[in-house]
């Protein structure tokens, strides 16, 4: 049987998470390496799993990456599109907010220009994520060379997309402080995204802890810098 699951405690691969017996009896499988339950998160509610994931617990990241069958590849693609749209909206919101008075004065030319500006911010957002993910993929391919496989590509893409949820936390800032940029909040979300990327890469077992942190930090800074060459509002 193919080992497709992972022990959330030690990272050892396993054949199954639980074994179903007759009359509805279910037994949680224990890891052969560390003797702990392979994945105790299967008994918890999704909200508790999400909380541990946000708290950057390595066990939760392993559970999300390896042991949730209901997260399909098309779900990851949809989430990546949502992240790009959210990032583009945040950029466009501040652009629109800077010209809010012109819209109040019924300056339709400014309004149409801002509508066009959303598509330019959408392109910037796509460009930013492409650079970020592409840089980490390049490091992984160089490190593994001939042993790099399609399965590892899917696992890495899954880890990067799921660990980009820090961008979504910027949206409440638009509600709490719509008239100005909360740079402290943005900085916190920026730092959180770095650590979330790092923890996800460690959980994927594709990189060491040091390489995970360095590649995540450099990738995010590089993507922000490249976009800043085209827009002054890119660091959002």
PDB file of C-alpha atoms in Angstrom:
ATOM      1  CA  UNK A   1       0.000   0.000   0.000  1.00  0.00           C
ATOM      2  CA  UNK A   2       1.289   3.457  -0.923  1.00  0.00           C
ATOM      3  CA  UNK A   3       2.319   5.582   2.050  1.00  0.00           C
ATOM      4  CA  UNK A   4       0.483   8.853   1.433  1.00  0.00           C
ATOM      5  CA  UNK A   5      -0.130  10.019   5.009  1.00  0.00           C
ATOM      6  CA  UNK A   6       2.273  11.536   7.511  1.00  0.00           C
ATOM      7  CA  UNK A   7       2.712  11.345  11.276  1.00  0.00           C
ATOM      8  CA  UNK A   8       2.150  14.861  12.545  1.00  0.00           C
ATOM      9  CA  UNK A   9       4.562  14.333  15.438  1.00  0.00           C
ATOM     10  CA  UNK A  10       7.713  12.989  13.790  1.00  0.00           C
ATOM     11  CA  UNK A  11       6.972  13.250  10.063  1.00  0.00           C
ATOM     12  CA  UNK A  12       7.207   9.525   9.342  1.00  0.00           C
ATOM     13  CA  UNK A  13       5.026   8.387   6.454  1.00  0.00           C
ATOM     14  CA  UNK A  14       2.141   6.020   7.172  1.00  0.00           C
ATOM     15  CA  UNK A  15      -0.296   3.886   5.207  1.00  0.00           C
ATOM     16  CA  UNK A  16      -3.448   5.008   7.004  1.00  0.00           C
ATOM     17  CA  UNK A  17      -4.690   7.268   9.780  1.00  0.00           C
ATOM     18  CA  UNK A  18      -7.345   4.984  11.251  1.00  0.00           C
ATOM     19  CA  UNK A  19      -8.584   1.442  10.802  1.00  0.00           C
ATOM     20  CA  UNK A  20     -12.280   0.625  10.535  1.00  0.00           C
ATOM     21  CA  UNK A  21     -13.495  -2.619  12.079  1.00  0.00           C
ATOM     22  CA  UNK A  22     -16.908  -4.215  11.981  1.00  0.00           C
ATOM     23  CA  UNK A  23     -19.881  -2.719  13.826  1.00  0.00           C
ATOM     24  CA  UNK A  24     -18.533   0.821  13.394  1.00  0.00           C
ATOM     25  CA  UNK A  25     -15.444   0.415  15.568  1.00  0.00           C
ATOM     26  CA  UNK A  26     -12.660   2.813  14.559  1.00  0.00           C
ATOM     27  CA  UNK A  27      -9.103   2.591  15.879  1.00  0.00           C
ATOM     28  CA  UNK A  28      -6.593   5.406  15.444  1.00  0.00           C
ATOM     29  CA  UNK A  29      -3.298   4.138  14.039  1.00  0.00           C
ATOM     30  CA  UNK A  30      -0.117   4.792  16.032  1.00  0.00           C
ATOM     31  CA  UNK A  31       3.158   5.717  14.388  1.00  0.00           C
ATOM     32  CA  UNK A  32       5.709   2.925  14.157  1.00  0.00           C
ATOM     33  CA  UNK A  33       8.524   5.417  14.745  1.00  0.00           C
ATOM     34  CA  UNK A  34       7.410   7.566  17.697  1.00  0.00           C
ATOM     35  CA  UNK A  35       4.497   5.421  18.977  1.00  0.00           C
ATOM     36  CA  UNK A  36       2.189   8.473  19.044  1.00  0.00           C
ATOM     37  CA  UNK A  37      -1.136   8.651  17.177  1.00  0.00           C
ATOM     38  CA  UNK A  38      -0.380   9.327  13.520  1.00  0.00           C
ATOM     39  CA  UNK A  39      -2.832  12.210  13.378  1.00  0.00           C
ATOM     40  CA  UNK A  40      -4.975  13.147  16.413  1.00  0.00           C
ATOM     41  CA  UNK A  41      -6.353  16.105  14.420  1.00  0.00           C
ATOM     42  CA  UNK A  42      -8.769  13.792  12.600  1.00  0.00           C
ATOM     43  CA  UNK A  43     -10.867  13.787  15.802  1.00  0.00           C
ATOM     44  CA  UNK A  44     -10.945  17.581  16.088  1.00  0.00           C
ATOM     45  CA  UNK A  45     -13.192  20.169  14.500  1.00  0.00           C
ATOM     46  CA  UNK A  46     -11.880  22.044  11.470  1.00  0.00           C
ATOM     47  CA  UNK A  47     -11.956  25.320  13.412  1.00  0.00           C
ATOM     48  CA  UNK A  48      -9.522  23.965  16.013  1.00  0.00           C
ATOM     49  CA  UNK A  49      -7.249  22.760  13.226  1.00  0.00           C
ATOM     50  CA  UNK A  50      -7.357  26.209  11.636  1.00  0.00           C
ATOM     51  CA  UNK A  51      -6.485  27.876  14.949  1.00  0.00           C
ATOM     52  CA  UNK A  52      -3.437  25.641  15.397  1.00  0.00           C
ATOM     53  CA  UNK A  53      -2.478  26.286  11.776  1.00  0.00           C
ATOM     54  CA  UNK A  54      -2.603  30.053  12.349  1.00  0.00           C
ATOM     55  CA  UNK A  55      -0.581  29.579  15.545  1.00  0.00           C
ATOM     56  CA  UNK A  56       2.110  28.016  13.324  1.00  0.00           C
ATOM     57  CA  UNK A  57       2.090  24.626  14.993  1.00  0.00           C
ATOM     58  CA  UNK A  58       4.126  22.174  12.932  1.00  0.00           C
ATOM     59  CA  UNK A  59       1.715  19.317  13.664  1.00  0.00           C
ATOM     60  CA  UNK A  60      -1.184  21.294  12.220  1.00  0.00           C
ATOM     61  CA  UNK A  61       0.793  22.140   9.081  1.00  0.00           C
ATOM     62  CA  UNK A  62       1.648  18.475   8.542  1.00  0.00           C
ATOM     63  CA  UNK A  63      -1.997  17.552   9.009  1.00  0.00           C
ATOM     64  CA  UNK A  64      -3.149  20.099   6.436  1.00  0.00           C
ATOM     65  CA  UNK A  65      -0.455  19.235   3.900  1.00  0.00           C
ATOM     66  CA  UNK A  66      -0.614  15.441   4.026  1.00  0.00           C
ATOM     67  CA  UNK A  67      -3.652  14.105   5.848  1.00  0.00           C
ATOM     68  CA  UNK A  68      -6.672  16.017   4.505  1.00  0.00           C
ATOM     69  CA  UNK A  69      -8.024  14.187   1.486  1.00  0.00           C
ATOM     70  CA  UNK A  70     -10.880  16.641   0.917  1.00  0.00           C
ATOM     71  CA  UNK A  71      -8.491  19.434  -0.121  1.00  0.00           C
ATOM     72  CA  UNK A  72      -8.128  18.616  -3.794  1.00  0.00           C
ATOM     73  CA  UNK A  73      -5.754  20.146  -6.320  1.00  0.00           C
ATOM     74  CA  UNK A  74      -8.545  22.216  -7.894  1.00  0.00           C
ATOM     75  CA  UNK A  75      -9.312  23.661  -4.454  1.00  0.00           C
ATOM     76  CA  UNK A  76      -5.699  24.811  -4.193  1.00  0.00           C
ATOM     77  CA  UNK A  77      -5.953  26.467  -7.617  1.00  0.00           C
ATOM     78  CA  UNK A  78      -9.138  28.281  -6.577  1.00  0.00           C
ATOM     79  CA  UNK A  79      -7.512  29.434  -3.334  1.00  0.00           C
ATOM     80  CA  UNK A  80      -4.472  30.727  -5.234  1.00  0.00           C
ATOM     81  CA  UNK A  81      -6.778  32.738  -7.513  1.00  0.00           C
ATOM     82  CA  UNK A  82      -8.570  34.103  -4.436  1.00  0.00           C
ATOM     83  CA  UNK A  83      -5.263  35.187  -2.888  1.00  0.00           C
ATOM     84  CA  UNK A  84      -4.291  37.018  -6.065  1.00  0.00           C
ATOM     85  CA  UNK A  85      -7.682  38.781  -6.163  1.00  0.00           C
ATOM     86  CA  UNK A  86      -7.463  39.748  -2.483  1.00  0.00           C
ATOM     87  CA  UNK A  87      -3.957  41.130  -2.906  1.00  0.00           C
ATOM     88  CA  UNK A  88      -5.058  43.073  -5.989  1.00  0.00           C
ATOM     89  CA  UNK A  89      -8.091  44.454  -4.165  1.00  0.00           C
ATOM     90  CA  UNK A  90      -5.979  45.668  -1.249  1.00  0.00           C
ATOM     91  CA  UNK A  91      -3.650  47.499  -3.623  1.00  0.00           C
ATOM     92  CA  UNK A  92      -6.580  48.939  -5.584  1.00  0.00           C
ATOM     93  CA  UNK A  93      -8.433  49.962  -2.396  1.00  0.00           C
ATOM     94  CA  UNK A  94      -5.626  52.273  -1.343  1.00  0.00           C
ATOM     95  CA  UNK A  95      -5.339  53.630  -4.849  1.00  0.00           C
ATOM     96  CA  UNK A  96      -9.069  54.327  -4.860  1.00  0.00           C
ATOM     97  CA  UNK A  97      -8.961  55.793  -1.358  1.00  0.00           C
ATOM     98  CA  UNK A  98      -6.295  58.292  -2.425  1.00  0.00           C
ATOM     99  CA  UNK A  99      -8.656  59.584  -5.118  1.00  0.00           C
ATOM    100  CA  UNK A 100     -11.866  59.321  -3.086  1.00  0.00           C
ATOM    101  CA  UNK A 101     -12.535  63.060  -3.113  1.00  0.00           C
ATOM    102  CA  UNK A 102     -12.365  63.141  -6.890  1.00  0.00           C
ATOM    103  CA  UNK A 103     -15.023  60.443  -7.068  1.00  0.00           C
ATOM    104  CA  UNK A 104     -17.266  62.413  -4.711  1.00  0.00           C
ATOM    105  CA  UNK A 105     -16.954  65.363  -7.096  1.00  0.00           C
ATOM    106  CA  UNK A 106     -18.290  63.109  -9.886  1.00  0.00           C
ATOM    107  CA  UNK A 107     -15.086  63.088 -11.807  1.00  0.00           C
ATOM    108  CA  UNK A 108     -15.979  60.135 -14.020  1.00  0.00           C
ATOM    109  CA  UNK A 109     -12.628  60.153 -15.753  1.00  0.00           C
ATOM    110  CA  UNK A 110     -10.943  59.422 -12.420  1.00  0.00           C
ATOM    111  CA  UNK A 111     -13.537  56.737 -11.695  1.00  0.00           C
ATOM    112  CA  UNK A 112     -12.905  54.917 -14.957  1.00  0.00           C
ATOM    113  CA  UNK A 113      -9.162  55.280 -14.476  1.00  0.00           C
ATOM    114  CA  UNK A 114      -9.472  53.646 -11.069  1.00  0.00           C
ATOM    115  CA  UNK A 115     -11.514  50.817 -12.548  1.00  0.00           C
ATOM    116  CA  UNK A 116      -8.728  50.302 -15.042  1.00  0.00           C
ATOM    117  CA  UNK A 117      -6.313  50.545 -12.117  1.00  0.00           C
ATOM    118  CA  UNK A 118      -7.829  47.402 -10.571  1.00  0.00           C
ATOM    119  CA  UNK A 119      -6.756  45.351 -13.567  1.00  0.00           C
ATOM    120  CA  UNK A 120      -3.257  46.759 -13.381  1.00  0.00           C
ATOM    121  CA  UNK A 121      -3.119  45.864  -9.671  1.00  0.00           C
ATOM    122  CA  UNK A 122      -4.415  42.409 -10.537  1.00  0.00           C
ATOM    123  CA  UNK A 123      -1.515  41.999 -12.946  1.00  0.00           C
ATOM    124  CA  UNK A 124       0.898  43.246 -10.275  1.00  0.00           C
ATOM    125  CA  UNK A 125      -0.491  40.761  -7.760  1.00  0.00           C
ATOM    126  CA  UNK A 126      -0.114  37.863 -10.210  1.00  0.00           C
ATOM    127  CA  UNK A 127       3.422  39.016 -10.982  1.00  0.00           C
ATOM    128  CA  UNK A 128       4.246  39.216  -7.266  1.00  0.00           C
ATOM    129  CA  UNK A 129       3.068  35.699  -6.444  1.00  0.00           C
ATOM    130  CA  UNK A 130       4.729  34.306  -9.558  1.00  0.00           C
ATOM    131  CA  UNK A 131       8.101  35.681  -8.471  1.00  0.00           C
ATOM    132  CA  UNK A 132       7.629  34.511  -4.874  1.00  0.00           C
ATOM    133  CA  UNK A 133       6.629  30.957  -5.721  1.00  0.00           C
ATOM    134  CA  UNK A 134       8.990  30.732  -8.703  1.00  0.00           C
ATOM    135  CA  UNK A 135      12.013  31.650  -6.587  1.00  0.00           C
ATOM    136  CA  UNK A 136      11.248  28.910  -4.031  1.00  0.00           C
ATOM    137  CA  UNK A 137      10.563  26.401  -6.804  1.00  0.00           C
ATOM    138  CA  UNK A 138      13.898  27.277  -8.379  1.00  0.00           C
ATOM    139  CA  UNK A 139      15.720  26.591  -5.093  1.00  0.00           C
ATOM    140  CA  UNK A 140      13.905  23.265  -4.727  1.00  0.00           C
ATOM    141  CA  UNK A 141      14.694  22.153  -8.280  1.00  0.00           C
ATOM    142  CA  UNK A 142      18.358  23.104  -7.902  1.00  0.00           C
ATOM    143  CA  UNK A 143      18.562  21.247  -4.588  1.00  0.00           C
ATOM    144  CA  UNK A 144      16.921  18.014  -5.784  1.00  0.00           C
ATOM    145  CA  UNK A 145      18.002  18.106  -9.457  1.00  0.00           C
ATOM    146  CA  UNK A 146      17.322  14.661 -10.948  1.00  0.00           C
ATOM    147  CA  UNK A 147      15.140  13.477  -8.066  1.00  0.00           C
ATOM    148  CA  UNK A 148      12.589  16.286  -8.445  1.00  0.00           C
ATOM    149  CA  UNK A 149       9.160  14.852  -9.307  1.00  0.00           C
ATOM    150  CA  UNK A 150       5.674  16.055 -10.172  1.00  0.00           C
ATOM    151  CA  UNK A 151       4.423  14.941  -6.741  1.00  0.00           C
ATOM    152  CA  UNK A 152       6.976  17.168  -5.030  1.00  0.00           C
ATOM    153  CA  UNK A 153       5.924  20.088  -7.229  1.00  0.00           C
ATOM    154  CA  UNK A 154       2.291  19.635  -6.218  1.00  0.00           C
ATOM    155  CA  UNK A 155       3.258  19.320  -2.541  1.00  0.00           C
ATOM    156  CA  UNK A 156       5.382  22.489  -2.675  1.00  0.00           C
ATOM    157  CA  UNK A 157       2.680  24.466  -4.487  1.00  0.00           C
ATOM    158  CA  UNK A 158       0.110  23.256  -1.961  1.00  0.00           C
ATOM    159  CA  UNK A 159       2.343  24.314   0.942  1.00  0.00           C
ATOM    160  CA  UNK A 160       2.987  27.785  -0.491  1.00  0.00           C
ATOM    161  CA  UNK A 161      -0.651  28.522  -1.276  1.00  0.00           C
ATOM    162  CA  UNK A 162      -2.005  27.335   2.069  1.00  0.00           C
ATOM    163  CA  UNK A 163       0.669  29.267   3.951  1.00  0.00           C
ATOM    164  CA  UNK A 164      -0.219  32.509   2.151  1.00  0.00           C
ATOM    165  CA  UNK A 165      -3.358  33.037   4.229  1.00  0.00           C
ATOM    166  CA  UNK A 166      -1.622  35.873   6.074  1.00  0.00           C
ATOM    167  CA  UNK A 167      -2.564  38.104   3.146  1.00  0.00           C
ATOM    168  CA  UNK A 168      -6.237  37.633   4.051  1.00  0.00           C
ATOM    169  CA  UNK A 169      -5.643  39.197   7.470  1.00  0.00           C
ATOM    170  CA  UNK A 170      -5.032  42.556   5.784  1.00  0.00           C
ATOM    171  CA  UNK A 171      -8.710  42.789   4.813  1.00  0.00           C
ATOM    172  CA  UNK A 172      -9.917  43.634   8.378  1.00  0.00           C
ATOM    173  CA  UNK A 173      -7.441  46.523   8.377  1.00  0.00           C
ATOM    174  CA  UNK A 174      -9.391  48.064   5.512  1.00  0.00           C
ATOM    175  CA  UNK A 175     -12.474  48.071   7.750  1.00  0.00           C
ATOM    176  CA  UNK A 176     -10.789  49.331  10.911  1.00  0.00           C
ATOM    177  CA  UNK A 177      -8.655  52.039   9.299  1.00  0.00           C
ATOM    178  CA  UNK A 178      -9.892  52.775   5.761  1.00  0.00           C
ATOM    179  CA  UNK A 179      -8.552  56.344   5.664  1.00  0.00           C
ATOM    180  CA  UNK A 180      -4.892  55.524   6.059  1.00  0.00           C
ATOM    181  CA  UNK A 181      -2.473  52.660   5.721  1.00  0.00           C
ATOM    182  CA  UNK A 182      -1.874  50.777   8.929  1.00  0.00           C
ATOM    183  CA  UNK A 183       1.799  50.050   8.341  1.00  0.00           C
ATOM    184  CA  UNK A 184       2.211  48.310  11.689  1.00  0.00           C
ATOM    185  CA  UNK A 185      -0.585  45.893  10.839  1.00  0.00           C
ATOM    186  CA  UNK A 186       0.851  45.335   7.372  1.00  0.00           C
ATOM    187  CA  UNK A 187       4.268  44.655   8.870  1.00  0.00           C
ATOM    188  CA  UNK A 188       2.777  42.082  11.244  1.00  0.00           C
ATOM    189  CA  UNK A 189       0.997  40.345   8.358  1.00  0.00           C
ATOM    190  CA  UNK A 190       4.234  40.469   6.356  1.00  0.00           C
ATOM    191  CA  UNK A 191       6.240  38.838   9.168  1.00  0.00           C
ATOM    192  CA  UNK A 192       3.480  36.297   9.789  1.00  0.00           C
ATOM    193  CA  UNK A 193       3.529  35.290   6.106  1.00  0.00           C
ATOM    194  CA  UNK A 194       7.288  34.694   6.282  1.00  0.00           C
ATOM    195  CA  UNK A 195       6.979  32.426   9.319  1.00  0.00           C
ATOM    196  CA  UNK A 196       3.941  30.666   7.883  1.00  0.00           C
ATOM    197  CA  UNK A 197       5.838  29.947   4.648  1.00  0.00           C
ATOM    198  CA  UNK A 198       8.782  28.730   6.701  1.00  0.00           C
ATOM    199  CA  UNK A 199       6.684  26.385   8.822  1.00  0.00           C
ATOM    200  CA  UNK A 200       4.892  24.997   5.770  1.00  0.00           C
ATOM    201  CA  UNK A 201       8.172  24.292   3.984  1.00  0.00           C
ATOM    202  CA  UNK A 202       9.541  22.553   7.070  1.00  0.00           C
ATOM    203  CA  UNK A 203       6.351  20.479   7.334  1.00  0.00           C
ATOM    204  CA  UNK A 204       6.649  19.477   3.674  1.00  0.00           C
ATOM    205  CA  UNK A 205      10.080  17.955   4.491  1.00  0.00           C
ATOM    206  CA  UNK A 206      11.496  19.423   1.287  1.00  0.00           C
ATOM    207  CA  UNK A 207      13.853  21.905   2.980  1.00  0.00           C
ATOM    208  CA  UNK A 208      15.774  22.227   6.203  1.00  0.00           C
ATOM    209  CA  UNK A 209      14.718  24.829   8.763  1.00  0.00           C
ATOM    210  CA  UNK A 210      17.432  27.303   7.746  1.00  0.00           C
ATOM    211  CA  UNK A 211      16.795  27.014   4.014  1.00  0.00           C
ATOM    212  CA  UNK A 212      13.045  27.271   4.607  1.00  0.00           C
ATOM    213  CA  UNK A 213      13.416  30.544   6.497  1.00  0.00           C
ATOM    214  CA  UNK A 214      15.958  32.088   4.149  1.00  0.00           C
ATOM    215  CA  UNK A 215      14.139  31.100   0.969  1.00  0.00           C
ATOM    216  CA  UNK A 216      10.797  32.376   2.325  1.00  0.00           C
ATOM    217  CA  UNK A 217      12.253  35.705   3.424  1.00  0.00           C
ATOM    218  CA  UNK A 218      14.240  36.313   0.249  1.00  0.00           C
ATOM    219  CA  UNK A 219      11.333  35.234  -1.982  1.00  0.00           C
ATOM    220  CA  UNK A 220       8.873  37.645  -0.363  1.00  0.00           C
ATOM    221  CA  UNK A 221      11.337  40.552  -0.281  1.00  0.00           C
ATOM    222  CA  UNK A 222      12.364  39.898  -3.873  1.00  0.00           C
ATOM    223  CA  UNK A 223       8.759  39.823  -5.084  1.00  0.00           C
ATOM    224  CA  UNK A 224       7.974  43.073  -3.244  1.00  0.00           C
ATOM    225  CA  UNK A 225      11.073  44.743  -4.645  1.00  0.00           C
ATOM    226  CA  UNK A 226      10.381  43.686  -8.228  1.00  0.00           C
ATOM    227  CA  UNK A 227       6.808  44.954  -8.054  1.00  0.00           C
ATOM    228  CA  UNK A 228       8.019  48.194  -6.449  1.00  0.00           C
ATOM    229  CA  UNK A 229       9.884  48.930  -9.667  1.00  0.00           C
ATOM    230  CA  UNK A 230       6.509  49.351 -11.364  1.00  0.00           C
ATOM    231  CA  UNK A 231       4.312  50.803  -8.615  1.00  0.00           C
ATOM    232  CA  UNK A 232       4.823  52.938  -5.514  1.00  0.00           C
ATOM    233  CA  UNK A 233       1.933  51.172  -3.734  1.00  0.00           C
ATOM    234  CA  UNK A 234       3.258  47.657  -4.176  1.00  0.00           C
ATOM    235  CA  UNK A 235       4.413  47.077  -0.584  1.00  0.00           C
ATOM    236  CA  UNK A 236       0.889  46.403   0.710  1.00  0.00           C
TER     237      UNK A 236
END
